Short mmCIF file of C-alpha atoms and ligand atoms in Angstrom, two decimals:
data_model
loop_
_atom_site.label_atom_id
_atom_site.label_comp_id
_atom_site.label_asym_id
_atom_site.label_seq_id
_atom_site.Cartn_x
_atom_site.Cartn_y
_atom_site.Cartn_z
CA MET W 1 150.37 112.42 65.94
CA LEU W 2 147.38 114.69 65.55
CA ASP W 3 145.13 115.43 68.49
CA PHE W 4 141.86 113.89 67.40
CA ASN W 5 140.10 115.36 70.44
CA ALA W 6 140.90 118.96 69.52
CA PRO W 7 138.10 121.08 68.03
CA TYR W 8 137.97 121.07 64.23
CA THR W 9 139.32 124.13 62.44
CA LEU W 10 139.55 125.48 58.91
CA THR W 11 143.01 125.89 57.39
CA ILE W 12 143.46 129.29 55.77
CA GLY W 13 146.85 130.88 55.06
CA GLY W 14 148.59 128.37 57.33
CA LYS W 15 146.36 129.24 60.30
CA ALA W 16 143.74 127.31 62.23
CA LEU W 17 140.56 129.39 61.96
CA PRO W 18 136.91 129.10 62.99
CA GLY W 19 134.23 129.50 60.34
CA SER W 20 131.33 131.90 60.11
CA GLY W 21 128.93 128.98 60.58
CA GLU W 22 128.86 125.37 61.75
CA LEU W 23 128.01 121.96 60.33
CA ASP W 24 126.48 119.06 62.27
CA VAL W 25 127.89 115.73 61.18
CA VAL W 26 125.75 112.59 61.41
CA ASN W 27 127.08 109.08 62.02
CA PRO W 28 125.11 107.06 59.43
CA ALA W 29 125.30 103.91 61.57
CA THR W 30 123.17 105.62 64.25
CA GLY W 31 121.40 108.34 62.29
CA SER W 32 122.45 110.85 65.01
CA ASN W 33 124.76 113.85 65.12
CA PHE W 34 128.14 112.95 66.55
CA ALA W 35 130.34 115.97 65.79
CA ARG W 36 130.28 119.63 64.83
CA CYS W 37 132.76 121.52 62.75
CA PRO W 38 133.17 125.04 61.45
CA ALA W 39 131.74 126.01 58.06
CA ALA W 40 133.13 128.68 55.77
CA GLY W 41 131.24 131.34 53.85
CA GLY W 42 132.25 133.87 51.21
CA LYS W 43 134.53 135.82 53.59
CA GLU W 44 136.63 132.75 54.44
CA LEU W 45 136.68 131.70 50.80
CA ASP W 46 138.06 135.11 49.75
CA ALA W 47 140.73 134.89 52.47
CA ALA W 48 141.69 131.36 51.39
CA VAL W 49 141.92 132.34 47.71
CA ALA W 50 143.99 135.42 48.58
CA ALA W 51 146.36 133.28 50.68
CA ALA W 52 146.71 130.76 47.84
CA ARG W 53 147.43 133.50 45.29
CA ALA W 54 150.05 135.04 47.56
CA ALA W 55 151.77 131.67 48.02
CA PHE W 56 151.69 130.81 44.30
CA PRO W 57 154.86 132.56 42.97
CA ALA W 58 157.21 130.84 45.44
CA TRP W 59 155.48 127.46 45.13
CA ARG W 60 155.51 127.62 41.33
CA ALA W 61 159.23 128.47 41.40
CA MET W 62 160.12 125.23 43.17
CA SER W 63 161.20 122.17 41.22
CA PHE W 64 158.96 119.11 40.85
CA GLU W 65 161.41 117.23 43.11
CA GLN W 66 161.08 119.83 45.87
CA ARG W 67 157.30 119.75 45.70
CA ALA W 68 157.36 115.93 45.64
CA ARG W 69 159.22 116.00 48.98
CA TYR W 70 156.37 117.94 50.61
CA ILE W 71 153.88 115.41 49.25
CA ALA W 72 156.01 112.52 50.56
CA ARG W 73 155.92 114.14 54.02
CA LEU W 74 152.15 114.42 53.79
CA ALA W 75 151.90 110.72 52.87
CA GLU W 76 154.07 109.86 55.90
CA ALA W 77 151.97 112.03 58.20
CA ILE W 78 148.77 110.37 56.94
CA GLN W 79 150.37 106.97 57.50
CA GLU W 80 151.31 107.90 61.09
CA ASN W 81 147.66 108.75 61.73
CA VAL W 82 146.13 105.88 59.79
CA GLU W 83 144.25 104.31 62.69
CA PRO W 84 142.52 107.44 64.09
CA LEU W 85 141.81 108.69 60.57
CA ALA W 86 140.30 105.33 59.60
CA ARG W 87 138.08 105.27 62.71
CA LEU W 88 136.91 108.82 62.05
CA LEU W 89 136.25 107.93 58.41
CA THR W 90 134.09 104.98 59.46
CA GLN W 91 132.19 107.21 61.91
CA GLU W 92 131.45 109.96 59.41
CA GLN W 93 131.18 107.89 56.22
CA GLY W 94 130.02 104.48 57.44
CA LYS W 95 132.31 102.08 55.57
CA PRO W 96 133.78 99.06 57.42
CA LEU W 97 136.97 99.88 59.32
CA GLN W 98 139.20 97.77 57.08
CA GLN W 99 137.88 99.58 53.99
CA SER W 100 138.63 102.88 55.77
CA ARG W 101 142.19 101.73 56.45
CA ASP W 102 142.52 100.76 52.78
CA GLU W 103 141.27 104.19 51.73
CA VAL W 104 143.75 106.00 53.98
CA GLY W 105 146.57 103.74 52.71
CA ARG W 106 145.64 104.29 49.07
CA ALA W 107 145.63 108.06 49.51
CA GLY W 108 149.34 107.87 50.34
CA THR W 109 150.23 105.39 47.60
CA LEU W 110 148.39 107.24 44.85
CA SER W 111 149.74 110.66 45.78
CA VAL W 112 153.35 109.53 46.05
CA GLY W 113 152.88 107.47 42.87
CA MET W 114 151.87 110.57 40.93
CA THR W 115 155.00 112.42 42.04
CA GLN W 116 157.09 109.80 40.28
CA ILE W 117 155.71 110.93 36.92
CA GLN W 118 157.91 113.38 35.03
CA VAL W 119 156.33 116.40 33.35
CA LEU W 120 158.93 117.48 30.82
CA PRO W 121 158.97 120.03 28.00
CA GLU W 122 158.67 118.50 24.52
CA VAL W 123 160.62 119.59 21.45
CA LEU W 124 158.03 119.90 18.69
CA LEU W 125 160.37 121.06 15.93
CA ASP W 126 164.08 121.64 15.55
CA ASP W 127 165.29 122.46 12.05
CA ALA W 128 167.64 124.95 10.44
CA GLN W 129 165.21 127.85 10.95
CA ARG W 130 163.26 127.12 14.06
CA HIS W 131 163.25 125.49 17.47
CA ILE W 132 159.81 124.99 19.02
CA GLU W 133 159.16 123.61 22.49
CA LEU W 134 155.98 122.82 24.35
CA HIS W 135 156.15 123.61 28.06
CA TYR W 136 153.55 122.98 30.74
CA VAL W 137 153.07 125.65 33.41
CA PRO W 138 150.89 125.63 36.54
CA LEU W 139 147.49 127.29 36.35
CA GLY W 140 147.53 129.15 39.68
CA VAL W 141 144.83 128.40 42.25
CA VAL W 142 142.93 125.14 41.91
CA GLY W 143 139.63 124.68 43.74
CA VAL W 144 138.99 121.06 44.70
CA ILE W 145 135.41 119.98 45.49
CA THR W 146 134.83 116.44 46.79
CA PRO W 147 131.88 114.06 47.45
CA TRP W 148 131.03 111.96 50.51
CA ASN W 149 131.72 108.41 49.35
CA ALA W 150 135.54 108.37 49.60
CA PRO W 151 136.37 111.71 51.21
CA ILE W 152 140.05 111.01 51.92
CA ASN W 153 141.02 109.46 48.60
CA LEU W 154 139.06 111.94 46.52
CA ALA W 155 140.64 114.85 48.39
CA VAL W 156 144.24 113.66 48.50
CA GLY W 157 144.32 112.48 44.85
CA PRO W 158 143.22 115.70 43.09
CA MET W 159 144.92 117.87 45.70
CA THR W 160 148.36 116.31 45.30
CA SER W 161 148.04 116.29 41.51
CA ALA W 162 147.43 120.06 41.62
CA LEU W 163 150.17 120.70 44.20
CA TYR W 164 152.85 118.61 42.49
CA THR W 165 152.32 120.55 39.27
CA GLY W 166 152.91 123.86 41.07
CA ASN W 167 149.41 125.06 41.92
CA CYS W 168 148.09 126.22 45.28
CA ILE W 169 144.76 124.85 46.42
CA VAL W 170 141.49 125.64 48.14
CA LEU W 171 139.60 122.46 48.98
CA LYS W 172 136.01 121.91 50.07
CA PRO W 173 134.74 118.47 51.17
CA SER W 174 131.11 117.38 51.11
CA PRO W 175 129.10 118.81 54.04
CA PHE W 176 128.18 115.19 54.87
CA THR W 177 131.83 114.14 55.43
CA PRO W 178 134.01 117.13 56.31
CA LEU W 179 135.88 115.77 59.34
CA CYS W 180 138.75 113.66 57.95
CA THR W 181 139.46 116.36 55.37
CA LEU W 182 139.72 119.03 58.08
CA ARG W 183 142.10 116.78 60.05
CA ILE W 184 144.23 116.28 56.93
CA GLY W 185 144.25 120.09 56.59
CA GLU W 186 145.68 120.26 60.13
CA LEU W 187 148.44 117.87 59.07
CA MET W 188 149.14 119.84 55.90
CA ARG W 189 149.43 123.24 57.54
CA ASP W 190 152.39 121.94 59.54
CA ILE W 191 154.08 120.63 56.38
CA PHE W 192 153.42 122.98 53.45
CA PRO W 193 154.48 126.64 53.09
CA VAL W 194 151.88 129.13 54.33
CA GLY W 195 148.95 129.55 51.94
CA VAL W 196 149.78 126.69 49.57
CA VAL W 197 147.00 124.53 51.05
CA ASN W 198 143.67 125.89 52.29
CA ILE W 199 140.90 123.62 53.52
CA LEU W 200 137.37 124.90 54.08
CA ALA W 201 134.34 122.91 55.13
CA GLY W 202 131.04 124.19 53.82
CA GLY W 203 127.72 123.49 52.16
CA ASP W 204 126.77 123.27 48.50
CA GLU W 205 126.60 127.06 48.28
CA LEU W 206 130.31 127.27 49.08
CA GLY W 207 131.01 124.98 46.10
CA ALA W 208 128.91 127.27 43.92
CA LEU W 209 130.89 130.30 45.15
CA MET W 210 134.15 128.52 44.32
CA SER W 211 132.95 127.73 40.80
CA THR W 212 132.32 131.41 40.03
CA HIS W 213 135.22 132.88 42.02
CA PRO W 214 137.21 135.24 39.77
CA HIS W 215 140.59 134.29 41.27
CA ILE W 216 140.27 130.50 41.13
CA ASP W 217 141.76 129.23 37.88
CA LYS W 218 140.46 125.68 37.83
CA ILE W 219 137.89 123.48 39.54
CA SER W 220 138.73 119.86 40.09
CA PHE W 221 135.31 118.41 40.86
CA THR W 222 134.25 114.93 41.92
CA GLY W 223 130.55 114.33 42.41
CA SER W 224 127.27 113.77 40.61
CA VAL W 225 126.59 114.45 36.93
CA ALA W 226 123.91 117.01 37.82
CA THR W 227 126.26 119.07 40.00
CA GLY W 228 129.13 118.61 37.54
CA LYS W 229 127.03 120.30 34.86
CA LYS W 230 126.30 123.22 37.21
CA VAL W 231 130.02 123.56 37.98
CA MET W 232 130.84 123.63 34.29
CA ALA W 233 128.18 126.26 33.60
CA SER W 234 129.44 128.45 36.48
CA ALA W 235 133.07 127.96 35.48
CA ALA W 236 132.19 129.35 32.03
CA THR W 237 131.73 132.82 33.53
CA THR W 238 135.50 133.10 34.03
CA LEU W 239 136.49 130.35 31.58
CA LYS W 240 137.99 128.35 34.43
CA ARG W 241 139.47 125.02 33.55
CA VAL W 242 137.53 122.06 34.90
CA THR W 243 138.18 118.41 35.53
CA LEU W 244 134.91 116.61 36.20
CA GLU W 245 134.89 113.12 37.74
CA LEU W 246 131.21 112.23 37.77
CA GLY W 247 128.83 109.34 38.21
CA GLY W 248 128.71 106.05 36.37
CA ASN W 249 126.44 103.14 35.54
CA ASP W 250 129.13 100.55 34.96
CA ALA W 251 128.16 97.34 33.19
CA ALA W 252 129.87 93.98 33.66
CA ILE W 253 129.47 91.60 30.71
CA VAL W 254 129.92 87.96 31.73
CA LEU W 255 130.79 85.63 28.83
CA GLU W 256 129.80 81.96 28.68
CA ASP W 257 133.26 80.48 29.42
CA VAL W 258 133.58 81.77 33.02
CA ASP W 259 133.42 79.84 36.27
CA PRO W 260 130.25 81.51 37.62
CA GLY W 261 131.01 80.85 41.30
CA GLU W 262 134.45 82.43 41.12
CA VAL W 263 133.32 85.42 39.05
CA ALA W 264 130.28 86.01 41.29
CA LYS W 265 132.53 86.67 44.32
CA LYS W 266 134.54 89.30 42.44
CA ILE W 267 131.48 90.92 40.87
CA PHE W 268 129.64 91.01 44.17
CA PHE W 269 132.58 92.72 45.84
CA ALA W 270 132.96 95.27 43.01
CA ALA W 271 129.22 96.01 43.19
CA THR W 272 128.86 96.31 46.97
CA VAL W 273 132.18 97.51 48.41
CA ASN W 274 131.42 100.69 50.40
CA SER W 275 127.76 99.58 50.11
CA GLY W 276 127.86 100.27 46.37
CA GLN W 277 128.69 103.95 46.92
CA VAL W 278 131.55 103.95 44.46
CA CYS W 279 131.56 105.84 41.15
CA MET W 280 133.12 102.82 39.41
CA ALA W 281 131.11 100.13 41.19
CA ILE W 282 129.50 97.47 38.98
CA LYS W 283 125.93 98.74 38.64
CA ARG W 284 124.54 96.37 35.97
CA VAL W 285 125.42 92.78 35.08
CA TYR W 286 124.75 91.24 31.63
CA ALA W 287 125.37 87.49 31.80
CA HIS W 288 125.35 84.94 28.97
CA GLU W 289 122.33 82.62 29.10
CA LYS W 290 124.59 79.57 29.58
CA VAL W 291 125.92 80.88 32.92
CA TYR W 292 123.03 83.17 33.87
CA ASP W 293 121.24 80.94 36.40
CA ALA W 294 124.44 79.76 38.09
CA LEU W 295 125.74 83.33 38.33
CA CYS W 296 122.44 84.60 39.80
CA THR W 297 122.44 81.81 42.40
CA ALA W 298 126.06 82.52 43.38
CA LEU W 299 125.49 86.30 43.58
CA ALA W 300 122.42 85.78 45.78
CA GLU W 301 124.46 83.48 48.02
CA GLU W 302 127.17 86.16 48.40
CA ALA W 303 124.49 88.73 49.24
CA ARG W 304 122.93 86.52 51.93
CA LYS W 305 126.35 85.90 53.53
CA ALA W 306 127.37 89.58 53.74
CA LYS W 307 126.86 91.00 57.23
CA VAL W 308 125.32 94.46 57.28
CA GLY W 309 126.10 96.62 60.31
CA ASN W 310 128.10 99.35 62.00
CA GLY W 311 131.45 99.62 60.24
CA LEU W 312 133.25 99.62 63.60
CA GLU W 313 132.10 96.05 64.30
CA PRO W 314 134.81 93.65 63.16
CA ASP W 315 132.76 91.27 60.97
CA THR W 316 130.77 93.95 59.10
CA VAL W 317 130.95 93.59 55.32
CA LEU W 318 128.46 96.33 54.38
CA GLY W 319 128.20 99.50 56.44
CA PRO W 320 125.28 101.94 56.25
CA ILE W 321 124.42 104.22 53.34
CA GLN W 322 126.21 107.49 54.04
CA ASN W 323 123.28 109.89 54.45
CA ARG W 324 119.52 109.92 54.79
CA ARG W 325 118.88 111.45 51.36
CA GLN W 326 120.85 108.69 49.63
CA PHE W 327 119.33 106.03 51.93
CA GLU W 328 115.85 107.09 50.88
CA ARG W 329 116.91 107.11 47.25
CA VAL W 330 118.27 103.54 47.49
CA ARG W 331 115.11 102.38 49.29
CA GLY W 332 113.19 104.03 46.43
CA PHE W 333 115.00 101.80 43.93
CA ILE W 334 114.04 98.73 45.97
CA ASP W 335 110.38 99.83 46.10
CA ASP W 336 110.45 100.40 42.36
CA ILE W 337 111.89 96.89 41.80
CA ARG W 338 109.07 95.43 43.93
CA GLN W 339 106.51 97.05 41.57
CA GLY W 340 108.24 95.71 38.44
CA PRO W 341 108.73 92.35 36.70
CA GLY W 342 112.10 91.53 38.34
CA LYS W 343 112.62 88.61 40.67
CA ILE W 344 114.33 89.56 43.94
CA LEU W 345 116.87 86.80 44.64
CA ALA W 346 118.33 88.32 47.83
CA GLY W 347 117.51 91.31 50.01
CA ALA W 348 113.71 91.07 49.94
CA GLU W 349 113.80 91.64 53.73
CA GLN W 350 115.28 95.01 54.68
CA PRO W 351 116.56 96.08 58.13
CA SER W 352 114.49 98.52 60.19
CA GLY W 353 115.45 100.82 63.04
CA GLU W 354 118.10 103.47 63.49
CA GLY W 355 120.95 103.84 61.03
CA TYR W 356 120.81 103.93 57.25
CA PHE W 357 121.27 100.20 56.63
CA VAL W 358 120.39 98.46 53.38
CA ALA W 359 120.78 94.69 52.95
CA PRO W 360 122.28 93.88 49.54
CA VAL W 361 119.71 93.18 46.84
CA VAL W 362 120.21 90.98 43.77
CA VAL W 363 117.40 91.27 41.23
CA ALA W 364 116.99 89.16 38.08
CA GLU W 365 115.55 90.75 34.93
CA PRO W 366 114.09 93.93 36.46
CA GLY W 367 113.11 95.26 33.01
CA GLU W 368 115.31 96.95 30.41
CA HIS W 369 113.97 100.44 31.14
CA SER W 370 113.51 100.11 34.89
CA ARG W 371 115.11 102.75 37.13
CA ILE W 372 117.64 100.28 38.54
CA VAL W 373 118.99 99.64 35.03
CA VAL W 374 118.82 103.19 33.67
CA GLU W 375 119.88 105.29 36.70
CA GLU W 376 122.93 105.26 38.96
CA GLN W 377 121.79 103.51 42.16
CA PHE W 378 124.92 104.27 44.25
CA GLY W 379 123.86 101.56 46.69
CA PRO W 380 124.05 97.76 47.15
CA VAL W 381 121.30 96.85 44.66
CA LEU W 382 122.46 94.83 41.67
CA PRO W 383 120.37 94.06 38.56
CA VAL W 384 121.36 90.95 36.54
CA MET W 385 120.16 90.60 32.94
CA LYS W 386 120.47 87.74 30.45
CA PHE W 387 121.87 87.82 26.90
CA SER W 388 122.44 85.26 24.17
CA ASP W 389 124.36 87.39 21.68
CA VAL W 390 127.37 89.43 22.81
CA GLY W 391 126.63 92.16 20.28
CA ASP W 392 123.27 92.64 21.97
CA ALA W 393 124.96 92.74 25.40
CA LEU W 394 127.32 95.46 24.18
CA ARG W 395 124.46 97.47 22.68
CA ARG W 396 122.58 97.36 25.99
CA ALA W 397 125.70 98.09 28.06
CA ASN W 398 126.43 101.15 25.88
CA ASP W 399 122.81 102.36 25.81
CA THR W 400 123.37 105.03 28.47
CA ARG W 401 124.60 108.60 28.82
CA TYR W 402 127.09 107.36 31.42
CA GLY W 403 130.53 106.18 30.32
CA LEU W 404 132.79 105.89 33.35
CA SER W 405 134.04 102.31 33.21
CA GLY W 406 132.98 98.72 32.59
CA SER W 407 134.30 95.19 32.54
CA VAL W 408 134.18 91.95 30.59
CA TRP W 409 134.66 88.58 32.24
CA GLY W 410 135.81 85.51 30.28
CA LYS W 411 138.48 82.81 30.17
CA ASP W 412 139.36 83.47 26.52
CA LEU W 413 141.37 86.66 27.13
CA ALA W 414 141.63 87.69 23.47
CA ARG W 415 137.87 87.46 23.03
CA ALA W 416 137.08 89.20 26.33
CA THR W 417 139.54 91.98 25.44
CA ALA W 418 137.97 92.44 22.00
CA VAL W 419 134.55 92.83 23.65
CA ALA W 420 135.93 95.19 26.33
CA ALA W 421 137.45 97.45 23.66
CA GLN W 422 133.90 98.14 22.39
CA LEU W 423 132.61 99.51 25.69
CA GLU W 424 132.02 103.28 25.42
CA VAL W 425 133.86 104.12 28.64
CA GLY W 426 136.97 105.77 30.07
CA THR W 427 138.26 102.44 31.43
CA ALA W 428 137.37 98.93 30.23
CA TRP W 429 138.66 96.17 32.50
CA VAL W 430 139.02 92.47 31.70
CA ASN W 431 138.47 89.97 34.54
CA GLN W 432 138.70 92.77 37.12
CA HIS W 433 136.87 95.95 38.02
CA ARG W 434 137.73 99.06 40.05
CA ALA W 435 141.51 98.76 39.61
CA THR W 436 143.30 102.12 39.41
CA LEU W 437 146.96 103.13 39.48
CA ALA W 438 148.71 106.48 39.90
CA THR W 439 150.26 106.18 36.43
CA VAL W 440 147.06 105.19 34.61
CA PRO W 441 144.49 107.83 33.56
CA PHE W 442 141.03 107.53 35.10
CA GLY W 443 137.91 109.43 34.08
CA GLY W 444 134.65 109.27 32.24
CA ALA W 445 133.45 109.22 28.65
CA LYS W 446 130.07 110.78 27.74
CA GLU W 447 128.37 112.41 30.77
CA SER W 448 130.59 110.62 33.31
CA GLY W 449 133.13 113.38 33.17
CA LEU W 450 135.58 115.61 31.43
CA GLY W 451 139.35 115.21 31.60
CA ARG W 452 141.27 112.59 33.53
CA THR W 453 142.78 112.16 36.98
CA TYR W 454 146.10 110.43 37.81
CA SER W 455 148.80 109.82 35.17
CA ILE W 456 150.48 112.39 32.96
CA LEU W 457 147.03 113.34 31.60
CA GLY W 458 145.76 114.17 35.08
CA LEU W 459 148.86 116.20 35.87
CA ARG W 460 148.63 118.12 32.58
CA GLY W 461 145.01 118.87 33.43
CA ASN W 462 146.36 121.15 36.15
CA MET W 463 148.69 122.93 33.74
CA GLU W 464 148.51 125.25 30.76
CA PRO W 465 150.46 124.27 27.63
CA ARG W 466 152.82 127.07 26.59
CA VAL W 467 154.62 127.07 23.24
CA ILE W 468 158.10 128.62 23.07
CA SER W 469 158.89 129.23 19.40
CA ILE W 470 162.39 130.49 18.45
CA LEU W 471 163.46 131.76 15.03
CA LYS W 472 167.15 130.93 14.66
CA GLY W 473 169.85 133.16 13.16
P1 NAD E 1 127.20 115.96 44.74
O1 NAD E 1 127.36 116.33 43.31
O2 NAD E 1 125.90 116.11 45.39
O3 NAD E 1 128.23 116.78 45.66
C1 NAD E 1 129.63 116.78 45.42
C2 NAD E 1 130.23 118.06 45.96
O4 NAD E 1 129.72 119.16 45.23
C3 NAD E 1 129.91 118.35 47.43
O5 NAD E 1 131.08 118.87 48.05
C4 NAD E 1 128.83 119.41 47.34
O6 NAD E 1 128.76 120.24 48.48
C5 NAD E 1 129.29 120.19 46.12
N1 NAD E 1 128.24 120.96 45.45
C6 NAD E 1 126.89 120.80 45.51
N2 NAD E 1 126.27 121.71 44.72
C7 NAD E 1 127.24 122.44 44.14
C8 NAD E 1 127.25 123.50 43.19
N3 NAD E 1 126.11 124.01 42.69
N4 NAD E 1 128.45 123.99 42.78
C9 NAD E 1 129.60 123.48 43.23
N5 NAD E 1 129.66 122.49 44.16
C10 NAD E 1 128.50 121.97 44.59
O7 NAD E 1 127.74 114.46 44.79
P2 NAD E 1 127.69 113.46 46.03
O8 NAD E 1 126.26 113.05 46.21
O9 NAD E 1 128.46 114.05 47.15
O10 NAD E 1 128.55 112.23 45.46
C11 NAD E 1 128.02 111.14 44.79
C12 NAD E 1 128.28 111.24 43.30
O11 NAD E 1 129.69 111.39 43.05
C13 NAD E 1 127.91 109.97 42.55
O12 NAD E 1 127.21 110.31 41.37
C14 NAD E 1 129.24 109.33 42.22
O13 NAD E 1 129.20 108.46 41.13
C15 NAD E 1 130.10 110.53 42.00
N6 NAD E 1 131.53 110.17 42.14
C16 NAD E 1 132.34 110.17 41.04
C17 NAD E 1 133.68 109.78 41.13
C18 NAD E 1 134.61 109.74 39.94
O14 NAD E 1 135.83 109.68 40.13
N7 NAD E 1 134.11 109.76 38.72
C19 NAD E 1 134.19 109.42 42.38
C20 NAD E 1 133.34 109.42 43.47
C21 NAD E 1 132.01 109.81 43.35
#
C-alpha cells in the first residue's frame, strides 16, 4: 500500500524528486486549498526526457508479453490502492466517491484490456520476386498531457497504450488535478525499469514546453479543442506525432417510438455524470415532437431528484464543478439561458455559498444558435429541442465543428441504427451513450480530435509503420 500521508514527489528516472516550484490544489467542494505538490519546470522536463531516452533501447527490446506483465502489475497496484486513490480523486476532482471508484477500476480494466491486443507484422506481398512486410516499431518518448475531468483514466489509458507498444513516457497532469497522477507515479517507479515512466506535475507552460521539446517524439493530448490546436502547431516544429482527444458537443436524437420515462433516466445520467464534465457527455437532446413533452417532464424530474453536494457524502449524485474558472463558465451558460427564449424546466434555483456547486438545469428550446446549443458546456446544463422530421434532426445534430460522439434512441433498432450511421462523429451509439471498450477505437471526427485511443488503432498511433521489402533470388 502507498503512504498517502507522505509528501508528493515527481518521478524522474526512477527517483522521487522535488520540483523547482509548487502547486496549490483546491478541493472544489470547499473552494479552499487542501494540498500542495511539487511543480516541474524546464530543468526537470529535460531530466525526465533524458531518463526516458536512456531507458528506451532496453524497453523497446522487450516483447509485448514482457511489457504487458509490467502493466498487469500496475493494474494490480492501482487495485490495491483503490479506496485511498478514489478518496483523493473525489477531494481533488469533486466527483462522487462511487464514480471515483469506478474511474480507478476502469483504469485497470482498460489498460490490461489493451495489452490483450496483438500488434503483428503484416505480409503485404509475397510472390516469386518479392516479399514485403509491414512492421510497427515504437516511436521513442511519448509525452502525455491530461485534463482535469478524469485524471486517472485519462492518464492510465494513453500511458499504458504508449508503454505496451515499447515507448517510454513523460506525463503531465492538469495543474488542477495533479495529486492522483503523482501517487500513481509513485506506484509505477517501484514497478517499471528506471526511466521508462516519468511523471511531472506542472502548469500549462510545462505542456507547451513538452509540445516543442526536440527529444519527445509524440504528444498524446487530452483536453480542449483550443489547446489541442496549440499543441498541434507546436508539434509541427519538430514534426512530432500527435494524438488529440478533444472536446465534444454530443447530440442525442430521440425517436418517436421510445418509452420517454426509461430513456430520460439514461440520457440524464449520460448528460450529468461527473456533473457533465465528460468529453462524451450528452450535451444536446433532439426529441421527436410525439415524445418531446413527456421526455422534458421526465428529464426535469430526474434533475430535481439528483442531490448536489460534496462527493464524499454518500447520497451525492452530482459533485461540484472541478474549478472556479469552469464553474464561472457554467454559471455563464445559465445566465445566458435566462436572457434567451428557453424555458427552464429544472435548476432555476442555484446553490450559493462555498464550493463550486451547480444544480442540474434542463432547458426547453433555448434557441438554435444559443451558446448552450452551439458551445461545449462541460457542466450539468442540458438543452432539449423538438423535431418533427428526422432528417432535420440529423442536420441540426451535425451542424457543428465538433464530432466526438452521439447517440440515437429508438425501439426499432434497424431504423435507429440507420439514423446513427449518419451522425458525423467518431462513435455513434444506439440506445446507449458513453460506452467504451479497450478493443474499440475512440476519438473525434472534425475538430474533436485527431487519431484514436484504445484498440489496434490507438496502439498503432504510438508506433511508426516500417516496410521491409525483400527482392528474392
Ligand atoms: P485544457 O485544454 O485547458 O488542458 C488540458 C491539459 O493541457 C492540461 O494539462 C493543461 O495544463 C495543458 N495545457 C494547457 N495549455 C497548453 C499548451 N499551450 N500546450 C500544451 N499543453 C497545455 O483542457 P481542460 O480544461 O483541462 O479539459 C477539459 C476539456 O478536455 C474539455 O473540452 C473536454 O471535452 C476535453 N476532454 C476530451 C476527452 C476526449 O477523450 N476526447 C476526454 C476528456 C476531456
